Amino acid sequence: MTIRNGSRQIAPTQVTLAIEAWNARDLDDDDLFKRSLRSLANQDYPIDQCQILVIVDASVRERDLEWILRDLPTATFIRFPNATYFRSKNRALDAATGAIVVFADSDVRYTPEWLQRILDTFHDDEVNLVVGKTMYEPGFLSGTQNLVDWAATRPHSGWTDWFYGNNLAVRRARFQDFRFREDLGPHGGGAVDIARHELRAAGIRPWYSAEAKGWHHLAPFTKKRLRIGGYQIHYRRLSPDTPWSWVVRVPALAPFFVTGGSLIKAYQRAWTLRKSLPGRGSSLPIYFVTMAGVKIIEFLGAAFISWAPSSMRTRVDWFTLPEQASS
């Protein structure tokens, strides 16, 4: 069976669906992961004919993975020690056989047409990287956090400079030698920022598909924002060649530069997307205020890692990598 894609046909055998399970807690009864798997099993596209990879940490017992096969009976498990978020992505790239590799996360619920919409964008040879539209599930400041974390720089489908890891597809031939940075912590905050810089230098631009939608789990607000603020400092220290990394050279000022700059960029996105906000833009002042509130919490995380790094390492294990996985 083949699926019509514009003037071409993409066979499911040319597609690898890589499901990252690292951030699924308690695999044997994790409702978030089950919800995500069911949304994938119910895709309009025949994923049972694709290569399906589920990447898990080796510490998870095989019998605790059996329930996954009830939803995805053709899935293959990739188990390796000391898995982290972007180590899992890279292992998927190594194991993939499809011409198109599509990444899905264990805490995202995808709409039934998601995979078909992703694949529809590969009608042009110039498209090598596609990002879908991720939104948070409804909850505390979810609309504001959407603008801060997930919003593309354009309201409709087209070329963009924005992509992330949980709703992503790549043409494997162009990514044979590309791997995500794995040394930024278990969650890998900042790895996508570095990837954007590297891919842009290689002439690869993302295509944004507003129709390929996923609903991301809304994590507890304060902990998540503190961690994101810390990562803004952390990855720039480890990647001095990336744009604006110089702002962390003076620790006393780094939290102000980094958080202030990210707030300005968030404001720019909100202004670009203002007509898509409630009230066709009349709610923009409210969003500006709440976005500033989000960034204040992130500032605290950035300040902790800049001004009291030993305390951060002692109190919070956000940046401590497990020992490198064996090859």
CSV table of C-alpha atoms in Angstrom, one decimal:
chain,number,residue,atom,x,y,z
A,1,MET,CA,0.0,0.0,0.0
A,2,THR,CA,1.2,3.5,-0.8
A,3,ILE,CA,0.1,6.9,0.3
A,4,ARG,CA,-0.4,9.8,-2.2
A,5,ASN,CA,1.8,12.7,-1.4
A,6,GLY,CA,1.2,15.5,-3.9
A,7,SER,CA,2.6,14.2,-7.2
A,8,ARG,CA,4.5,11.4,-5.5
A,9,GLN,CA,3.8,8.3,-3.5
A,10,ILE,CA,5.5,7.5,-0.2
A,11,ALA,CA,5.4,3.9,0.8
A,12,PRO,CA,5.1,3.1,4.5
A,13,THR,CA,8.2,0.9,4.2
A,14,GLN,CA,10.1,4.1,3.5
A,15,VAL,CA,9.1,5.6,6.9
A,16,THR,CA,10.7,5.0,10.3
A,17,LEU,CA,8.7,6.1,13.3
A,18,ALA,CA,11.0,6.5,16.3
A,19,ILE,CA,9.2,6.8,19.7
A,20,GLU,CA,11.4,8.2,22.5
A,21,ALA,CA,10.4,6.6,25.8
A,22,TRP,CA,13.1,8.0,28.0
A,23,ASN,CA,10.8,10.5,29.7
A,24,ALA,CA,8.0,8.1,30.3
A,25,ARG,CA,7.8,7.4,34.0
A,26,ASP,CA,6.9,3.9,35.3
A,27,LEU,CA,6.6,2.4,31.9
A,28,ASP,CA,4.4,-0.5,33.0
A,29,ASP,CA,1.5,1.8,34.0
A,30,ASP,CA,2.3,5.3,32.7
A,31,ASP,CA,-0.9,6.8,31.6
A,32,LEU,CA,0.8,9.6,29.6
A,33,PHE,CA,2.8,7.1,27.6
A,34,LYS,CA,-0.2,4.9,27.0
A,35,ARG,CA,-2.2,7.9,25.8
A,36,SER,CA,0.7,8.8,23.4
A,37,LEU,CA,0.9,5.3,22.0
A,38,ARG,CA,-2.8,5.0,21.5
A,39,SER,CA,-2.7,8.3,19.5
A,40,LEU,CA,0.0,6.8,17.3
A,41,ALA,CA,-1.8,3.5,16.9
A,42,ASN,CA,-4.8,5.4,15.7
A,43,GLN,CA,-3.1,7.3,13.0
A,44,ASP,CA,-4.8,7.6,9.6
A,45,TYR,CA,-1.5,6.6,8.0
A,46,PRO,CA,-0.8,2.8,8.1
A,47,ILE,CA,2.0,2.9,10.7
A,48,ASP,CA,1.8,-0.9,11.1
A,49,GLN,CA,3.6,-1.1,7.7
A,50,CYS,CA,6.3,1.4,8.8
A,51,GLN,CA,9.5,0.5,10.8
A,52,ILE,CA,8.5,1.4,14.4
A,53,LEU,CA,11.3,1.9,16.9
A,54,VAL,CA,10.6,2.3,20.7
A,55,ILE,CA,13.8,3.5,22.5
A,56,VAL,CA,14.0,2.7,26.2
A,57,ASP,CA,16.6,2.5,28.9
A,58,ALA,CA,18.1,-0.9,29.5
A,59,SER,CA,17.1,-0.8,33.1
A,60,VAL,CA,13.4,-1.3,32.1
A,61,ARG,CA,12.6,-5.0,32.2
A,62,GLU,CA,11.4,-6.7,29.0
A,63,ARG,CA,8.2,-7.9,30.6
A,64,ASP,CA,7.4,-4.3,31.5
A,65,LEU,CA,7.4,-3.5,27.8
A,66,GLU,CA,5.0,-6.1,26.7
A,67,TRP,CA,1.9,-3.9,27.1
A,68,ILE,CA,3.4,-1.6,24.4
A,69,LEU,CA,3.0,-4.4,21.8
A,70,ARG,CA,-0.7,-4.5,22.4
A,71,ASP,CA,-1.0,-1.1,20.8
A,72,LEU,CA,2.0,-1.4,18.4
A,73,PRO,CA,2.5,-5.1,17.7
A,74,THR,CA,5.1,-4.5,15.0
A,75,ALA,CA,7.3,-2.3,17.2
A,76,THR,CA,11.0,-3.1,17.7
A,77,PHE,CA,12.6,-2.1,21.0
A,78,ILE,CA,16.0,-0.4,21.2
A,79,ARG,CA,17.3,-0.8,24.8
A,80,PHE,CA,20.6,0.7,25.9
A,81,PRO,CA,22.1,1.7,29.2
A,82,ASN,CA,22.0,5.2,30.7
A,83,ALA,CA,19.6,6.6,28.1
A,84,THR,CA,18.9,10.3,28.0
A,85,TYR,CA,16.6,12.3,25.8
A,86,PHE,CA,19.0,13.1,22.9
A,87,ARG,CA,21.0,9.9,23.3
A,88,SER,CA,17.7,8.2,22.5
A,89,LYS,CA,17.2,10.4,19.4
A,90,ASN,CA,20.6,9.6,18.1
A,91,ARG,CA,20.2,5.8,18.7
A,92,ALA,CA,17.0,6.0,16.6
A,93,LEU,CA,18.9,7.7,13.8
A,94,ASP,CA,21.5,5.0,13.9
A,95,ALA,CA,18.9,2.2,13.7
A,96,ALA,CA,16.5,3.7,11.2
A,97,THR,CA,16.1,2.2,7.8
A,98,GLY,CA,13.4,4.4,6.4
A,99,ALA,CA,14.1,7.3,4.0
A,100,ILE,CA,12.1,9.5,6.3
A,101,VAL,CA,12.6,9.3,10.1
A,102,VAL,CA,9.8,10.7,12.2
A,103,PHE,CA,10.3,11.4,15.9
A,104,ALA,CA,7.6,11.1,18.5
A,105,ASP,CA,7.7,11.5,22.3
A,106,SER,CA,6.1,9.5,25.0
A,107,ASP,CA,4.4,12.6,26.6
A,108,VAL,CA,2.8,14.0,23.5
A,109,ARG,CA,-0.7,13.1,22.1
A,110,TYR,CA,-0.8,13.3,18.3
A,111,THR,CA,-3.9,14.0,16.2
A,112,PRO,CA,-5.0,11.2,13.9
A,113,GLU,CA,-3.8,13.0,10.7
A,114,TRP,CA,-0.5,14.0,12.3
A,115,LEU,CA,1.8,11.5,10.5
A,116,GLN,CA,0.1,11.9,7.1
A,117,ARG,CA,0.5,15.7,7.4
A,118,ILE,CA,4.1,15.4,8.3
A,119,LEU,CA,4.8,13.2,5.3
A,120,ASP,CA,2.8,15.4,2.9
A,121,THR,CA,5.5,18.1,3.3
A,122,PHE,CA,8.2,16.0,1.8
A,123,HIS,CA,6.9,16.5,-1.7
A,124,ASP,CA,9.8,18.8,-2.5
A,125,ASP,CA,13.5,17.7,-2.5
A,126,GLU,CA,14.4,21.0,-0.8
A,127,VAL,CA,12.4,19.9,2.3
A,128,ASN,CA,14.8,17.8,4.5
A,129,LEU,CA,13.5,18.8,8.0
A,130,VAL,CA,9.8,19.2,9.0
A,131,VAL,CA,8.5,20.3,12.4
A,132,GLY,CA,4.8,20.1,13.3
A,133,LYS,CA,2.7,22.3,15.6
A,134,THR,CA,3.1,21.3,19.2
A,135,MET,CA,0.8,22.8,21.9
A,136,TYR,CA,0.5,22.2,25.6
A,137,GLU,CA,-2.6,20.4,27.0
A,138,PRO,CA,-4.9,23.0,28.6
A,139,GLY,CA,-3.7,24.0,32.1
A,140,PHE,CA,-2.0,26.7,34.0
A,141,LEU,CA,-0.7,29.4,31.6
A,142,SER,CA,-0.7,26.8,28.8
A,143,GLY,CA,-1.4,29.4,26.1
A,144,THR,CA,1.4,31.6,27.3
A,145,GLN,CA,3.8,28.7,27.6
A,146,ASN,CA,2.8,27.7,24.0
A,147,LEU,CA,4.1,31.1,22.8
A,148,VAL,CA,7.2,30.8,24.9
A,149,ASP,CA,8.2,27.2,24.0
A,150,TRP,CA,6.5,25.9,20.9
A,151,ALA,CA,5.3,28.8,18.7
A,152,ALA,CA,6.7,28.9,15.2
A,153,THR,CA,7.7,32.3,13.9
A,154,ARG,CA,4.9,32.1,11.3
A,155,PRO,CA,1.2,31.5,11.8
A,156,HIS,CA,0.8,29.2,8.7
A,157,SER,CA,2.8,26.4,7.1
A,158,GLY,CA,6.0,27.4,5.4
A,159,TRP,CA,9.8,27.8,5.9
A,160,THR,CA,10.8,28.7,9.4
A,161,ASP,CA,13.8,28.9,11.7
A,162,TRP,CA,12.1,27.1,14.6
A,163,PHE,CA,12.0,23.4,15.4
A,164,TYR,CA,12.1,21.1,18.5
A,165,GLY,CA,12.5,17.4,19.2
A,166,ASN,CA,9.1,16.0,20.0
A,167,ASN,CA,7.3,16.7,16.6
A,168,LEU,CA,9.9,16.3,14.0
A,169,ALA,CA,10.8,14.4,10.8
A,170,VAL,CA,14.0,14.3,8.8
A,171,ARG,CA,15.1,13.0,5.4
A,172,ARG,CA,17.6,10.4,6.5
A,173,ALA,CA,20.0,10.8,3.6
A,174,ARG,CA,20.7,14.4,4.7
A,175,PHE,CA,21.1,13.4,8.3
A,176,GLN,CA,23.6,10.5,8.0
A,177,ASP,CA,26.4,12.5,9.6
A,178,PHE,CA,24.3,14.7,11.9
A,179,ARG,CA,23.7,13.9,15.6
A,180,PHE,CA,22.2,15.9,18.4
A,181,ARG,CA,24.5,17.0,21.2
A,182,GLU,CA,24.3,14.6,24.1
A,183,ASP,CA,26.5,16.4,26.7
A,184,LEU,CA,24.0,19.0,27.9
A,185,GLY,CA,22.2,17.0,30.6
A,186,PRO,CA,19.5,14.2,30.8
A,187,HIS,CA,16.8,16.5,29.4
A,188,GLY,CA,19.2,17.9,26.8
A,189,GLY,CA,17.9,21.5,27.1
A,190,GLY,CA,19.7,23.6,24.5
A,191,ALA,CA,20.5,20.7,22.1
A,192,VAL,CA,17.9,21.8,19.7
A,193,ASP,CA,19.2,25.4,19.8
A,194,ILE,CA,22.6,24.1,18.9
A,195,ALA,CA,21.1,21.9,16.1
A,196,ARG,CA,19.4,24.9,14.6
A,197,HIS,CA,22.7,26.7,14.4
A,198,GLU,CA,24.5,23.7,12.9
A,199,LEU,CA,21.8,22.9,10.3
A,200,ARG,CA,21.4,26.5,9.3
A,201,ALA,CA,25.2,26.6,8.6
A,202,ALA,CA,24.8,23.4,6.5
A,203,GLY,CA,22.0,25.1,4.5
A,204,ILE,CA,19.2,23.0,5.9
A,205,ARG,CA,16.0,25.0,6.8
A,206,PRO,CA,13.0,23.6,8.7
A,207,TRP,CA,9.6,23.5,7.1
A,208,TYR,CA,6.8,24.2,9.5
A,209,SER,CA,3.6,22.1,9.1
A,210,ALA,CA,0.8,23.8,11.0
A,211,GLU,CA,-1.5,20.8,10.3
A,212,ALA,CA,0.7,18.3,12.0
A,213,LYS,CA,-0.5,18.8,15.5
A,214,GLY,CA,0.5,17.3,18.9
A,215,TRP,CA,-0.6,18.0,22.4
A,216,HIS,CA,2.3,18.0,24.9
A,217,HIS,CA,1.9,17.1,28.6
A,218,LEU,CA,1.9,20.2,30.7
A,219,ALA,CA,4.5,19.6,33.4
A,220,PRO,CA,4.5,21.3,36.8
A,221,PHE,CA,5.1,25.0,36.1
A,222,THR,CA,7.7,26.2,38.6
A,223,LYS,CA,10.1,23.2,38.3
A,224,LYS,CA,10.0,23.3,34.5
A,225,ARG,CA,10.6,27.0,34.2
A,226,LEU,CA,13.5,26.9,36.7
A,227,ARG,CA,15.1,24.1,34.7
A,228,ILE,CA,14.7,25.9,31.4
A,229,GLY,CA,16.3,29.0,32.8
A,230,GLY,CA,19.2,27.0,34.0
A,231,TYR,CA,19.6,25.3,30.7
A,232,GLN,CA,19.8,28.7,28.9
A,233,ILE,CA,23.1,29.2,30.8
A,234,HIS,CA,24.3,25.6,30.8
A,235,TYR,CA,24.2,25.0,27.0
A,236,ARG,CA,25.8,28.3,26.1
A,237,ARG,CA,28.7,27.5,28.4
A,238,LEU,CA,29.3,24.2,26.7
A,239,SER,CA,28.7,25.7,23.2
A,240,PRO,CA,30.7,28.9,22.9
A,241,ASP,CA,30.5,28.9,19.1
A,242,THR,CA,26.7,29.3,19.1
A,243,PRO,CA,25.1,32.7,18.6
A,244,TRP,CA,24.9,34.8,21.7
A,245,SER,CA,26.9,32.5,23.8
A,246,TRP,CA,29.1,35.4,24.8
A,247,VAL,CA,26.4,36.6,27.1
A,248,VAL,CA,27.3,34.0,29.7
A,249,ARG,CA,31.0,35.1,30.0
A,250,VAL,CA,30.2,37.5,32.9
A,251,PRO,CA,28.3,35.3,35.4
A,252,ALA,CA,26.9,38.3,37.3
A,253,LEU,CA,25.1,39.6,34.2
A,254,ALA,CA,24.4,36.3,32.4
A,255,PRO,CA,20.9,35.8,33.8
A,256,PHE,CA,19.8,39.3,32.8
A,257,PHE,CA,21.2,39.0,29.3
A,258,VAL,CA,19.9,35.5,28.6
A,259,THR,CA,16.4,35.8,30.1
A,260,GLY,CA,15.9,39.3,28.8
A,261,GLY,CA,16.9,38.3,25.3
A,262,SER,CA,14.6,35.3,25.3
A,263,LEU,CA,11.8,37.4,26.5
A,264,ILE,CA,12.3,39.8,23.6
A,265,LYS,CA,12.2,36.9,21.2
A,266,ALA,CA,9.1,35.6,22.8
A,267,TYR,CA,7.5,39.0,22.5
A,268,GLN,CA,8.4,39.1,18.8
A,269,ARG,CA,6.7,35.7,18.2
A,270,ALA,CA,3.6,36.9,20.1
A,271,TRP,CA,3.4,40.0,18.0
A,272,THR,CA,3.8,38.0,14.8
A,273,LEU,CA,1.0,35.6,15.9
A,274,ARG,CA,-1.2,38.2,17.6
A,275,LYS,CA,-4.2,37.7,15.3
A,276,SER,CA,-4.3,34.0,16.2
A,277,LEU,CA,-4.6,34.9,19.9
A,278,PRO,CA,-8.0,35.1,21.6
A,279,GLY,CA,-9.9,38.2,20.6
A,280,ARG,CA,-7.8,38.5,17.4
A,281,GLY,CA,-5.0,40.2,19.2
A,282,SER,CA,-6.9,42.1,21.8
A,283,SER,CA,-5.5,39.7,24.4
A,284,LEU,CA,-1.9,40.6,23.4
A,285,PRO,CA,-1.2,42.8,26.5
A,286,ILE,CA,-2.3,40.0,28.8
A,287,TYR,CA,0.0,37.6,27.1
A,288,PHE,CA,2.9,40.1,27.3
A,289,VAL,CA,2.4,40.4,31.1
A,290,THR,CA,2.1,36.6,31.7
A,291,MET,CA,5.1,35.9,29.4
A,292,ALA,CA,7.1,38.3,31.6
A,293,GLY,CA,6.0,36.2,34.6
A,294,VAL,CA,7.2,33.0,33.0
A,295,LYS,CA,10.6,34.6,32.3
A,296,ILE,CA,10.9,35.8,35.9
A,297,ILE,CA,10.8,32.2,37.0
A,298,GLU,CA,13.3,31.2,34.3
A,299,PHE,CA,15.5,34.1,35.5
A,300,LEU,CA,15.7,32.5,38.9
A,301,GLY,CA,16.9,29.2,37.4
A,302,ALA,CA,19.5,31.1,35.3
A,303,ALA,CA,20.6,33.0,38.4
A,304,PHE,CA,21.0,29.8,40.5
A,305,ILE,CA,23.3,28.2,38.0
A,306,SER,CA,25.2,31.4,37.4
A,307,TRP,CA,25.6,32.7,40.9
A,308,ALA,CA,25.4,29.5,43.0
A,309,PRO,CA,26.4,26.6,40.7
A,310,SER,CA,27.5,24.3,43.6
A,311,SER,CA,24.1,24.8,45.3
A,312,MET,CA,22.4,23.9,42.0
A,313,ARG,CA,24.3,20.7,41.7
A,314,THR,CA,23.6,19.8,45.3
A,315,ARG,CA,19.9,20.6,45.3
A,316,VAL,CA,18.9,19.7,41.7
A,317,ASP,CA,20.2,17.0,39.5
A,318,TRP,CA,19.0,18.6,36.2
A,319,PHE,CA,22.4,18.7,34.5
A,320,THR,CA,24.1,15.6,35.8
A,321,LEU,CA,24.5,13.1,32.9
A,322,PRO,CA,24.5,9.4,33.6
A,323,GLU,CA,27.6,7.6,32.5
A,324,GLN,CA,28.0,7.5,28.7
A,325,ALA,CA,26.1,4.6,27.1
A,326,SER,CA,28.3,1.8,25.8
A,327,SER,CA,28.4,1.3,22.1
